[in-house]
XYZ file of C-alpha atoms in Angstrom:
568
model
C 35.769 5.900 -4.837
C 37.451 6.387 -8.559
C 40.464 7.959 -6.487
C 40.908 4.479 -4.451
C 40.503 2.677 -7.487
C 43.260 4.035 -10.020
C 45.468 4.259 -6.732
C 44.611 0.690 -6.121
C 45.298 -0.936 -9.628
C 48.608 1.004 -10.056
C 49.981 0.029 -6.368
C 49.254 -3.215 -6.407
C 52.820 -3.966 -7.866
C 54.321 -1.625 -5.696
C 52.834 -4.035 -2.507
C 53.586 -7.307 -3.915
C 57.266 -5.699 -4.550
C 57.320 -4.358 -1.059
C 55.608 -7.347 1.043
C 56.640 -10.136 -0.978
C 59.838 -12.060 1.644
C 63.137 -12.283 1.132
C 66.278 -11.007 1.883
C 66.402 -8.681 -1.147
C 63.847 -6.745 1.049
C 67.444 -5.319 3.059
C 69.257 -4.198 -0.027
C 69.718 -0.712 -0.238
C 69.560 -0.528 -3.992
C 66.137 -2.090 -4.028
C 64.782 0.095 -1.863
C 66.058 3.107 -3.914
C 65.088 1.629 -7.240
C 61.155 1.058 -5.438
C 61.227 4.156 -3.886
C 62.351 6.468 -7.141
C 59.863 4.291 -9.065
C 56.840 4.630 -6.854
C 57.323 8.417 -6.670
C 58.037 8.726 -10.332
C 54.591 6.604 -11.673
C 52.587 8.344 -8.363
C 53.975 11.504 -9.215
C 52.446 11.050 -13.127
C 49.517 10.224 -11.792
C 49.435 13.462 -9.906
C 50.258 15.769 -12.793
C 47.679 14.189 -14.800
C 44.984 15.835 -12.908
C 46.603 18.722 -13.625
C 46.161 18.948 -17.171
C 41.961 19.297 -16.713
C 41.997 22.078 -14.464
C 41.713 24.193 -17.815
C 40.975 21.412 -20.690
C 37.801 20.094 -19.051
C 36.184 23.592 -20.016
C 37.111 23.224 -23.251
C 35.668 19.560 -23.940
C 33.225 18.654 -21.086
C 34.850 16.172 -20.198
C 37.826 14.149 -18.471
C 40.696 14.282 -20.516
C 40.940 10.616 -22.610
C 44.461 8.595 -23.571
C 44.126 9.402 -26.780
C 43.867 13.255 -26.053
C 46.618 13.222 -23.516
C 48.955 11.387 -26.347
C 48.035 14.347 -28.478
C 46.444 11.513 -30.938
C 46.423 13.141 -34.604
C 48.370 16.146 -33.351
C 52.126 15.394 -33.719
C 52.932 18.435 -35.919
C 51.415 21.042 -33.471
C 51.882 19.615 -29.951
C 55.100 21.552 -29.801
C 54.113 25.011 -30.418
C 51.270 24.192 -28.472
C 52.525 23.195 -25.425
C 54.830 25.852 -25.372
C 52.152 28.564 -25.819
C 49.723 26.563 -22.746
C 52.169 26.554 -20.423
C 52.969 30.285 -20.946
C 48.929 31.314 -20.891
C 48.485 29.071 -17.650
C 51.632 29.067 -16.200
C 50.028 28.561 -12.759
C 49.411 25.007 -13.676
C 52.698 23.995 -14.497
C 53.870 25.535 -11.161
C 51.564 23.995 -9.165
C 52.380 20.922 -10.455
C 55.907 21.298 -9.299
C 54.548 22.578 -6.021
C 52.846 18.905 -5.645
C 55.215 16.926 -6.956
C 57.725 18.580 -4.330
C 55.041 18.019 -1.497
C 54.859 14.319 -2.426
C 58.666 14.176 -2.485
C 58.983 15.558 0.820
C 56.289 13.351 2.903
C 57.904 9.912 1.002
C 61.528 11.481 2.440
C 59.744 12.044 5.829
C 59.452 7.908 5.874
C 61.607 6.248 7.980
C 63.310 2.448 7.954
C 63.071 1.034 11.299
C 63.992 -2.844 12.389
C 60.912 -4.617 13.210
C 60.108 -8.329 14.024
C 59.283 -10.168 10.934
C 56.082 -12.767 11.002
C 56.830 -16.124 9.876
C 56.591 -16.814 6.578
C 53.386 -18.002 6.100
C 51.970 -14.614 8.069
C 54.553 -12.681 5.097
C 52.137 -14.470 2.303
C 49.249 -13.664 4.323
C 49.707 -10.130 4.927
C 50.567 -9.827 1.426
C 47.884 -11.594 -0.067
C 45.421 -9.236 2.551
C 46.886 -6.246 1.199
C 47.221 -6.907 -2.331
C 43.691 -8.432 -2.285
C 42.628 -4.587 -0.640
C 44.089 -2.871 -2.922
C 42.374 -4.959 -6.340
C 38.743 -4.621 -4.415
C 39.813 -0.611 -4.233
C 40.444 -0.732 -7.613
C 37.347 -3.086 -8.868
C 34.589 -1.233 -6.597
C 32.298 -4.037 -5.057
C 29.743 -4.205 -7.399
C 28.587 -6.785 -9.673
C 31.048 -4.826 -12.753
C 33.799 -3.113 -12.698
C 34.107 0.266 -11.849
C 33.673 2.457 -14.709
C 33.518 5.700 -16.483
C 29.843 5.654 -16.833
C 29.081 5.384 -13.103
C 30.032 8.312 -13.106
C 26.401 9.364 -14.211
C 25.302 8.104 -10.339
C 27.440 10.828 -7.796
C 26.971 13.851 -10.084
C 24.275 16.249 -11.748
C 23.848 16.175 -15.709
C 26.542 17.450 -17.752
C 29.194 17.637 -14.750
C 29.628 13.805 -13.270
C 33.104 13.399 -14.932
C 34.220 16.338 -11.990
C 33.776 13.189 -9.519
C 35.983 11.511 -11.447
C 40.013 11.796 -12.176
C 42.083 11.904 -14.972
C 44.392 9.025 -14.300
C 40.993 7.030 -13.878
C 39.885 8.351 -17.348
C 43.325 7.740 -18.796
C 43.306 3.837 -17.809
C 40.198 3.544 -18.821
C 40.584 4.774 -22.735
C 43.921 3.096 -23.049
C 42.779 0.840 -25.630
C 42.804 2.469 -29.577
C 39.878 0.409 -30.031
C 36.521 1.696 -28.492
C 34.627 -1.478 -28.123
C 30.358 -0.560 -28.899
C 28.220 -3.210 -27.286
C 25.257 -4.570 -29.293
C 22.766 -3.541 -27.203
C 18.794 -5.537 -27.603
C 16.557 -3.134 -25.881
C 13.796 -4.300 -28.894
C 13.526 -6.477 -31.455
C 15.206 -5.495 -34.916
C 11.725 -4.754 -36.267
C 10.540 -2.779 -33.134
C 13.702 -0.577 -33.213
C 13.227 -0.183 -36.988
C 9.850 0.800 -36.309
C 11.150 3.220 -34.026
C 13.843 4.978 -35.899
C 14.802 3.749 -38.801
C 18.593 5.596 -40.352
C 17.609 4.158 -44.268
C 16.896 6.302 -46.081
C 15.058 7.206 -49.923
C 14.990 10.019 -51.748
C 13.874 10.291 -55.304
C 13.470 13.231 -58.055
C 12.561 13.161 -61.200
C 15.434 15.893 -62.374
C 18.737 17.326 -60.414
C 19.112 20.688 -58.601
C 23.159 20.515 -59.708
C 24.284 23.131 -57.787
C 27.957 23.670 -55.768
C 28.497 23.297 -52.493
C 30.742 24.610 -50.282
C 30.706 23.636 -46.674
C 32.378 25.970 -44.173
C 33.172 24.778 -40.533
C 33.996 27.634 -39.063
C 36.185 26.799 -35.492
C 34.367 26.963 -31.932
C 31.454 29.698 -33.253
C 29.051 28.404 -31.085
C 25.962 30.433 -29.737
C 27.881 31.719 -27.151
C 30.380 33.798 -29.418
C 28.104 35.139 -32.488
C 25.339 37.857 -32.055
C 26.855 39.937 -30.052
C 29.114 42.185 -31.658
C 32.068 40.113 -32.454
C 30.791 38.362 -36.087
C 29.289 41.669 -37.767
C 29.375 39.634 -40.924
C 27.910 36.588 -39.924
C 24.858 37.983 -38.393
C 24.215 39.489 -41.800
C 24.638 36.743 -43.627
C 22.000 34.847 -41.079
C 19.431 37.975 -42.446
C 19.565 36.385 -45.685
C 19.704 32.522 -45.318
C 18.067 29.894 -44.247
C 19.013 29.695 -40.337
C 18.019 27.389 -38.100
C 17.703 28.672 -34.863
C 17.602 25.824 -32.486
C 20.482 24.110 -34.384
C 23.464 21.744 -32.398
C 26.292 20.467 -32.852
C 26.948 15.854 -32.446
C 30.264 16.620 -30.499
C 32.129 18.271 -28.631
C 35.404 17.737 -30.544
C 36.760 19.187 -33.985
C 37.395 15.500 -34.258
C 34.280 14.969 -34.022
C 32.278 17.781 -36.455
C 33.855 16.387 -39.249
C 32.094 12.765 -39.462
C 29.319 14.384 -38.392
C 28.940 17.225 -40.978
C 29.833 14.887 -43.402
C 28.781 11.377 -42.824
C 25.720 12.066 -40.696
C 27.383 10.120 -38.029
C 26.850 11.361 -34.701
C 29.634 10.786 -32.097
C 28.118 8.799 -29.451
C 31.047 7.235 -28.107
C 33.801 8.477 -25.885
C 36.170 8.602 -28.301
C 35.781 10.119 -32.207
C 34.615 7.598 -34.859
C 37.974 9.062 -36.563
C 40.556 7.775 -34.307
C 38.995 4.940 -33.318
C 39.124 0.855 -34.465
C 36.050 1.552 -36.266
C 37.955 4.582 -38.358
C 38.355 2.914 -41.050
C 34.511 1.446 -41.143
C 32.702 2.258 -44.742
C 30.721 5.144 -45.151
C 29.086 6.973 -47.823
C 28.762 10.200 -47.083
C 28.783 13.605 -49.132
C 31.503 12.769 -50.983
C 30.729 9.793 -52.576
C 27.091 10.463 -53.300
C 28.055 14.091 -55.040
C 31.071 12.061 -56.658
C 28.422 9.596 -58.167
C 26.096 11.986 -59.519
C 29.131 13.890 -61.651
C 30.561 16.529 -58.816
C 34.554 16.922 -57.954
C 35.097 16.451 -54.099
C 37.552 18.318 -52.291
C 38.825 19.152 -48.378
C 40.572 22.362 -46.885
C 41.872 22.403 -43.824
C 44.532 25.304 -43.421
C 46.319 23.350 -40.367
C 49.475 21.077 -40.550
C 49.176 18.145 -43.132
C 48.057 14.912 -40.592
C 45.911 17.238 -38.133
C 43.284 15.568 -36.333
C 43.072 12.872 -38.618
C 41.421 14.598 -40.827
C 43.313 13.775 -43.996
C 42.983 10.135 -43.428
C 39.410 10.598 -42.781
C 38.785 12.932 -46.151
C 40.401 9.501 -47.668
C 37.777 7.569 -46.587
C 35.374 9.210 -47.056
C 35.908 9.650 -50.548
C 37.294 13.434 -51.118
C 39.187 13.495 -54.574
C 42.183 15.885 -52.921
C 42.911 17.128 -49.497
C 44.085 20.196 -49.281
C 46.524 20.909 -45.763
C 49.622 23.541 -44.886
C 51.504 21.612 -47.298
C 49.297 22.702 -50.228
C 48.713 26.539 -49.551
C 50.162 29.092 -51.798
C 50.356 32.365 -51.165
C 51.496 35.098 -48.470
C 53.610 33.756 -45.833
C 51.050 33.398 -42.887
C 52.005 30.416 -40.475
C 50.256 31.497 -36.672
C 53.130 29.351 -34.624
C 50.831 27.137 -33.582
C 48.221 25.340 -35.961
C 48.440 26.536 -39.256
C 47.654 28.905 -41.736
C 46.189 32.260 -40.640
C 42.215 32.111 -41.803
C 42.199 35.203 -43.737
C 45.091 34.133 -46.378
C 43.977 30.244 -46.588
C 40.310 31.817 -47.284
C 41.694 33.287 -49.987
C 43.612 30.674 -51.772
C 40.499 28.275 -50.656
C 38.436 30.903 -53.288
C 40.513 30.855 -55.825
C 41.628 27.461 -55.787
C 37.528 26.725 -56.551
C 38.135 27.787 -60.039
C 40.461 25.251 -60.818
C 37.620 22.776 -60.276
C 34.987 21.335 -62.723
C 31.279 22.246 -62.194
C 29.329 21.145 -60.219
C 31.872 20.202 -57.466
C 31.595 20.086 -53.506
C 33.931 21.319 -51.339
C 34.533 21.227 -47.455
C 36.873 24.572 -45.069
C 37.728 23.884 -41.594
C 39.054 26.949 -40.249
C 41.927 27.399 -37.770
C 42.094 30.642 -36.281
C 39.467 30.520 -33.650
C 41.158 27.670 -31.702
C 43.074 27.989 -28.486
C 45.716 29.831 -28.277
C 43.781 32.318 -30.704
C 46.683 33.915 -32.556
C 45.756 36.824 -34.988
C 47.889 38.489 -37.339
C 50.266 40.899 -35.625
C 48.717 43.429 -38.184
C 45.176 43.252 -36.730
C 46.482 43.371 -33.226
C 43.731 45.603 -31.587
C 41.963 46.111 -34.606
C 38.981 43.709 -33.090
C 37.033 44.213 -30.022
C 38.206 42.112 -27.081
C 34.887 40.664 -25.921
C 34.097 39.845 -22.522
C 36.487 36.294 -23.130
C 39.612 35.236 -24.212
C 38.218 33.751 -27.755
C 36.647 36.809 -29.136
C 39.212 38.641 -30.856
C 39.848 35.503 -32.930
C 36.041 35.024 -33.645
C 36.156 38.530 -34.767
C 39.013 38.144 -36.942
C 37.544 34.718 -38.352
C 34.507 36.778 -39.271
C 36.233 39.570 -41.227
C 38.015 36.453 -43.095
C 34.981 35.141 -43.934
C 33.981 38.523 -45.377
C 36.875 38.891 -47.182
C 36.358 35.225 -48.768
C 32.745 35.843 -50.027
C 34.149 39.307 -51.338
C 36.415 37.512 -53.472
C 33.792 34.543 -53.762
C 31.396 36.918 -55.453
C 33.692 37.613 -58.646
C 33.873 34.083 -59.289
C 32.149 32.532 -62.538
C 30.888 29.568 -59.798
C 29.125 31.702 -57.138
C 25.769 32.351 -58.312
C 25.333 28.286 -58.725
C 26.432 27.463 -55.054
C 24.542 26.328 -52.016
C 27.072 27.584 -49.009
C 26.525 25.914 -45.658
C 27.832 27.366 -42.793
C 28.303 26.033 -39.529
C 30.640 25.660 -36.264
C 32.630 22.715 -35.434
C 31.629 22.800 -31.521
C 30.718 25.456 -28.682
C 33.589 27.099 -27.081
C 32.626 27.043 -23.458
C 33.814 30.181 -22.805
C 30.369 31.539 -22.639
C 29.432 33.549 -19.586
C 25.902 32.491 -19.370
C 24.951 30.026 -17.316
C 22.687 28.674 -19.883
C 25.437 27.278 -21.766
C 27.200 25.340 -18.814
C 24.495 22.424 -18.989
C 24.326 19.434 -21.859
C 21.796 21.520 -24.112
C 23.731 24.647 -24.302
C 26.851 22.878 -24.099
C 25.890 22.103 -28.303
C 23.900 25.515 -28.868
C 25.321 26.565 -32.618
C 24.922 28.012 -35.855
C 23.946 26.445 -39.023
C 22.423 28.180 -42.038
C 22.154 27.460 -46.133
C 23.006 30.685 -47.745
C 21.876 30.336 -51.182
C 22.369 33.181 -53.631
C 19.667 34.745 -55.535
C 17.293 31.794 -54.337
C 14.414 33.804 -51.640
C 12.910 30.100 -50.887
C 16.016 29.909 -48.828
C 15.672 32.640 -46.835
C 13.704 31.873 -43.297
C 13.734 30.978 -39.477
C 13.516 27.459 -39.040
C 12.851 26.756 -35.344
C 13.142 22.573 -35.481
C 15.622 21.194 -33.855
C 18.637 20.986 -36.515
C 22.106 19.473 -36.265
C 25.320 18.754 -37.950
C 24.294 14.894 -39.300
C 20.803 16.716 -40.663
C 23.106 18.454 -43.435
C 23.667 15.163 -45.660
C 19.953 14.863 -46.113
C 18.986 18.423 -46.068
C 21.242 18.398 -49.314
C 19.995 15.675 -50.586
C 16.519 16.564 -50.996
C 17.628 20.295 -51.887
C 19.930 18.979 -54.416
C 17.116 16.689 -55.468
C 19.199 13.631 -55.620
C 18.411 10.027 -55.958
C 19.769 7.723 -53.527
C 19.198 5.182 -50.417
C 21.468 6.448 -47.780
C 22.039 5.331 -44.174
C 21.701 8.609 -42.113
C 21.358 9.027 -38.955
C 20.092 12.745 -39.427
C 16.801 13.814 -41.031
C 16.271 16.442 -43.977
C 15.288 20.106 -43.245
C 11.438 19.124 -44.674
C 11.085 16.473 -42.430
C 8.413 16.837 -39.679
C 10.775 15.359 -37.176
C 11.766 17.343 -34.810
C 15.156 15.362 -32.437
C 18.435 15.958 -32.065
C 20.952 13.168 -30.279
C 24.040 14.168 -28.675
C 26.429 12.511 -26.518
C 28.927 13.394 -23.322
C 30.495 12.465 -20.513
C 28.699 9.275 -20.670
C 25.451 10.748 -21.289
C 23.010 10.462 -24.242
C 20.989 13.243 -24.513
C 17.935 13.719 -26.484
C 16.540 16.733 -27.692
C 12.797 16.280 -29.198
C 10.619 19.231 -29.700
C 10.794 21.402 -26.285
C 11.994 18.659 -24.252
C 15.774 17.455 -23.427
C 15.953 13.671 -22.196
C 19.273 12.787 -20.223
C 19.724 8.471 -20.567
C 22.932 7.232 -18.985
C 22.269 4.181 -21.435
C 20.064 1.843 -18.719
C 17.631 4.841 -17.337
C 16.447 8.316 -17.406
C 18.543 10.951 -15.373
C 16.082 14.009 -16.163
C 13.507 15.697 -18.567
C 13.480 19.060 -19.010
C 11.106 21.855 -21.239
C 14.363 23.709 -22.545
C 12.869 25.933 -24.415
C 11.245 27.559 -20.956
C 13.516 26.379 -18.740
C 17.110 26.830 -20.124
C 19.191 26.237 -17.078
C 17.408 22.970 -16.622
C 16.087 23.462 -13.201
C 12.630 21.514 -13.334
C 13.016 18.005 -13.783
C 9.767 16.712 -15.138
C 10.406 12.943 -15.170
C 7.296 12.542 -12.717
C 5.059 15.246 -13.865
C 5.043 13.890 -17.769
C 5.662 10.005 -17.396
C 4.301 9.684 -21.323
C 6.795 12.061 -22.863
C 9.489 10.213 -20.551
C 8.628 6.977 -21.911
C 8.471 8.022 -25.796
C 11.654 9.443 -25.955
C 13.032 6.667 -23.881
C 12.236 4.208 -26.469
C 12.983 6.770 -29.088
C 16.997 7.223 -27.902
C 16.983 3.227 -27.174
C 16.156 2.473 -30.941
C 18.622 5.281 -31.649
C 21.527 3.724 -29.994
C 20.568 0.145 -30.973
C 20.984 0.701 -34.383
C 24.063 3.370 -33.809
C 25.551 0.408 -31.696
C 24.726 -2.331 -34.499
C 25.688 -0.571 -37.605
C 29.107 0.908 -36.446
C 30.664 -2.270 -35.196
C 29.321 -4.253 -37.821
C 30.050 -1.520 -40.158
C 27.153 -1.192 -42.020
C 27.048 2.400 -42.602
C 25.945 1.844 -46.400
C 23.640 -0.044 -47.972
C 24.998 -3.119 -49.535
């Protein structure tokens, strides 16, 4: 059905060009110029597909426009696509191998004189045709066609594998990603329901540093298990929470989420799309406001992701790319700065900053293709998959950093909160294939000298739950809009979104809501690879987090695309 319908739209100019009368139908240039054109935009098409055959591990998804434009990566696509096509060169060749095929069956066509109709059957057997092709390309229904009914041929978590990437790509070709204001309940219902304002208020401050660390693809699959000897440690003496996940499934999409408390529930990041430039007050302006310097590392090319633009609006003092680093020469080829040696300046950089300040690392190292020094070539263990040497190497960097961190006057006066951009999906275990595991990561506060923070937390925690976590362990005064909840609340959620899925995690259950109905419920806590679907067996836990994730989106919905992320 989704192949008919991108084959549809795009041939429908190709029919009326071929069908419509005339006696330019008999030129011989025509018919070249239609026939190189119609293999050339087919033969795109084709390719396209190719492209997900390794990506859609990666991000769960169909490949979008804006990923296949390499949106926000113009520095890196180079060395990028230069290293992809020599780790999977079997792609690139079978595209050729395709592309030949097609060539050959289009040669395989041959002319032949035929009696024409008259000219009203020409109009009419155009019209019929053309007319075929748009209902191919619409679907029947009442809508559309879309992405989202996807949901209806395919099991949770893999329903974009019944679609294609051309499809996907047509349908994300607008920059703008248009949210609907959806009315499941009244304003005051939904409020009632979940409610993202926010109050908290202390008689005296906790001023303390932060430093957040996003720490590339360490998701649940890649750390206790040999390759982050450091890590683990450090989870020994913090405050971890155990059940924690991540909003996304992008880098794109951590950072908004980490520091905003903006969950990415649309199919494209909040940072690259029309509402991008929507206000927000997250970390950085609340710290700036009660007397702390702001600042954002990010040891990739100057532009990356967005993510300079973003640190802009969201209120970071200075932004701190490739272009800023001093030190060692230590470029990987590829993304950026090699993690160990931008660690490093990150530290000492720190001092040149007024107490209390808050900073933000994104690390590099751990992405795709997973360079490492050539000096710690085999120094690492391998792992069972292709990520884990660069996990292990991003570990000993951290180590290295809080080695250095620890002679600095500012490190005994620091909260440090460490977490992973997104999962990997190079875990072997089946358990993180599905849309819970799929967002299985780390997060932990490692506070120095401070025992209160050292525990197992086994609530559901996630990225947009840091803003107020810090808030109420900074003891701060303010009335946020969050769509997270502090590590002392009593509620117990997380919301997640992909593929055109919302999913819910409350307590032991995971809810799967295309948006208009349930798909599933699951106990994932006893049933990991989500084979019981208890929709029927527990209709009341069904129906509360039904009107739970409805509220959720409502406001989500409301508040993005009438950006009103603050309070006015």
């Amino acid at each position: 059905m989704f192949d008919l319908a991108i084959l549809g739209y795009i041939n429908i100019l190709f029919a009326i060009l071929h069908l419509i009368p005339g006696k330019f139908q008999q030129n011989k240039r025509y018919q070249n110029f239609l026939f190189y054109s119609f293999f050339i935009i087919n033969g795109i098409l084709l390719t396209t597909n190719f492209i997900d055959y390794e990506y859609f591990r990666f991000i769960g998804r169909r490949s979008s426009f804006s990923i296949i434009t390499a949106d926000g990566m113009t520095n890196e696509i180079g060395g990028l696509l230069i290293s992809y096509i020599k780790d999977y060169w079997q792609i690139p060749i079978l595209m050729l191998i395709s592309l030949f095929a097609f060539w050959f069956c289009l040669k395989k066509i041959k002319f032949q004189n035929v009696k024409t109709f008259s000219k009203s059957g020409n109009y009419v057997t155009l019209l019929f045709v053309v007319g075929l092709l748009f209902i191919s390309g619409r679907g029947i229904g009442r809508k559309p066609i879309s992405l989202v009914d996807a949901t209806n041929y395919g099991p949770i978590g893999s329903s974009a594998l019944v679609l294609n990437t051309p499809f996907s790509i047509m349908k994300t070709l607008s920059k703008k990603e248009n949210l609907k204001e959806i009315k499941y309940f009244s304003e005051a219902e939904a409020a009632s329901i979940f409610n993202p304002i926010q109050t908290f208020t202390y008689p005296e401050y906790n001023k303390k540093n932060v430093v957040l660390i996003i720490l590339e693809s360490f998701g649940n699959e890649n750390i206790q298990r040999g390759q982050t000897p450091f890590l683990d440690s450090l989870i020994q003496k913090s405050y971890y929470f155990k059940n924690a996940f991540a909003n996304g499934k992008l880098s794109i999409d951590a950072v908004p989420s980490t520091i905003s408390s903006i969950p990415g529930l649309m199919n494209k990041s909040i940072i690259s799309s029309g509402y991008a430039l929507n206000e927000v007050n997250g970390l950085p302006k609340i710290l700036k406001e009660n007397g702390y310097e702001t600042s954002f590392f990010h040891g990739a090319f100057n532009g990356s992701q967005n993510f300079d633009k973003y640190a802009n609006v969201a209120g970071f003092d200075t932004y701190f790319g490739k272009n800023e680093y001093i030190g060692p020469e230590s470029f990987d080829g590829k993304w950026g700065v090699f993690d160990e040696d931008f660690m490093q300046f990150f530290a000492k950089e720190l001092n040149n900053f007024k107490q209390p300040f808050f900073t933000t690392l994104f690390t590099v190292s751990s992405h795709a293709p997973f360079t490492i020094p050539e000096k710690y070539k085999n120094k690492f263990p391998k792992g069972t998959t292709e990520i884990h040497e660069s996990i292990a190497y991003t570990d000993f960097a951290l180590n290295e950093f809080f080695k250095t961190a620890k002679k600095m006057p500012w490190y005994e006066n620091t909260i440090f909160v460490i977490t992973s951009d997104h999962t990997s999906s190079t875990g072997k275990e089946l358990e993180y294939k599905n849309n819970v595991g799929k967002f299985r990561i780390p997060i932990l506060f490692f506070v120095p000298n401070d025992e209160t923070m050292i525990a197992v937390d086994e609530k559901n925690f996630q990225q947009i739950d840091i803003l107020p976590s810090l808030m109420d362990y900074l003891q701060l005064n303010a009335k946020i809009i969050s769509y997270g909840k502090s590590y002392k609340s009593k509620d117990d959620f997380v919301v997640n979104y992909l593929d055109n899925v919302y999913n819910l995690e409350m307590g032991d259950y995971y809810l799967a809501f295309d948006g208009t109905k349930t798909l599933g419920l699951y106990n994932w806590k006893i049933d990991p690879l989500l084979k019981d679907d208890l929709s029927d067996k527990n209709p009341e836990i069904k129906q509360k987090m039904e009107r739970f994730i409805k509220a959720y989106i409502q406001s989500f919905n409301h508040r993005v695309s009438k950006n009103k992320l603050t309070i006015q």
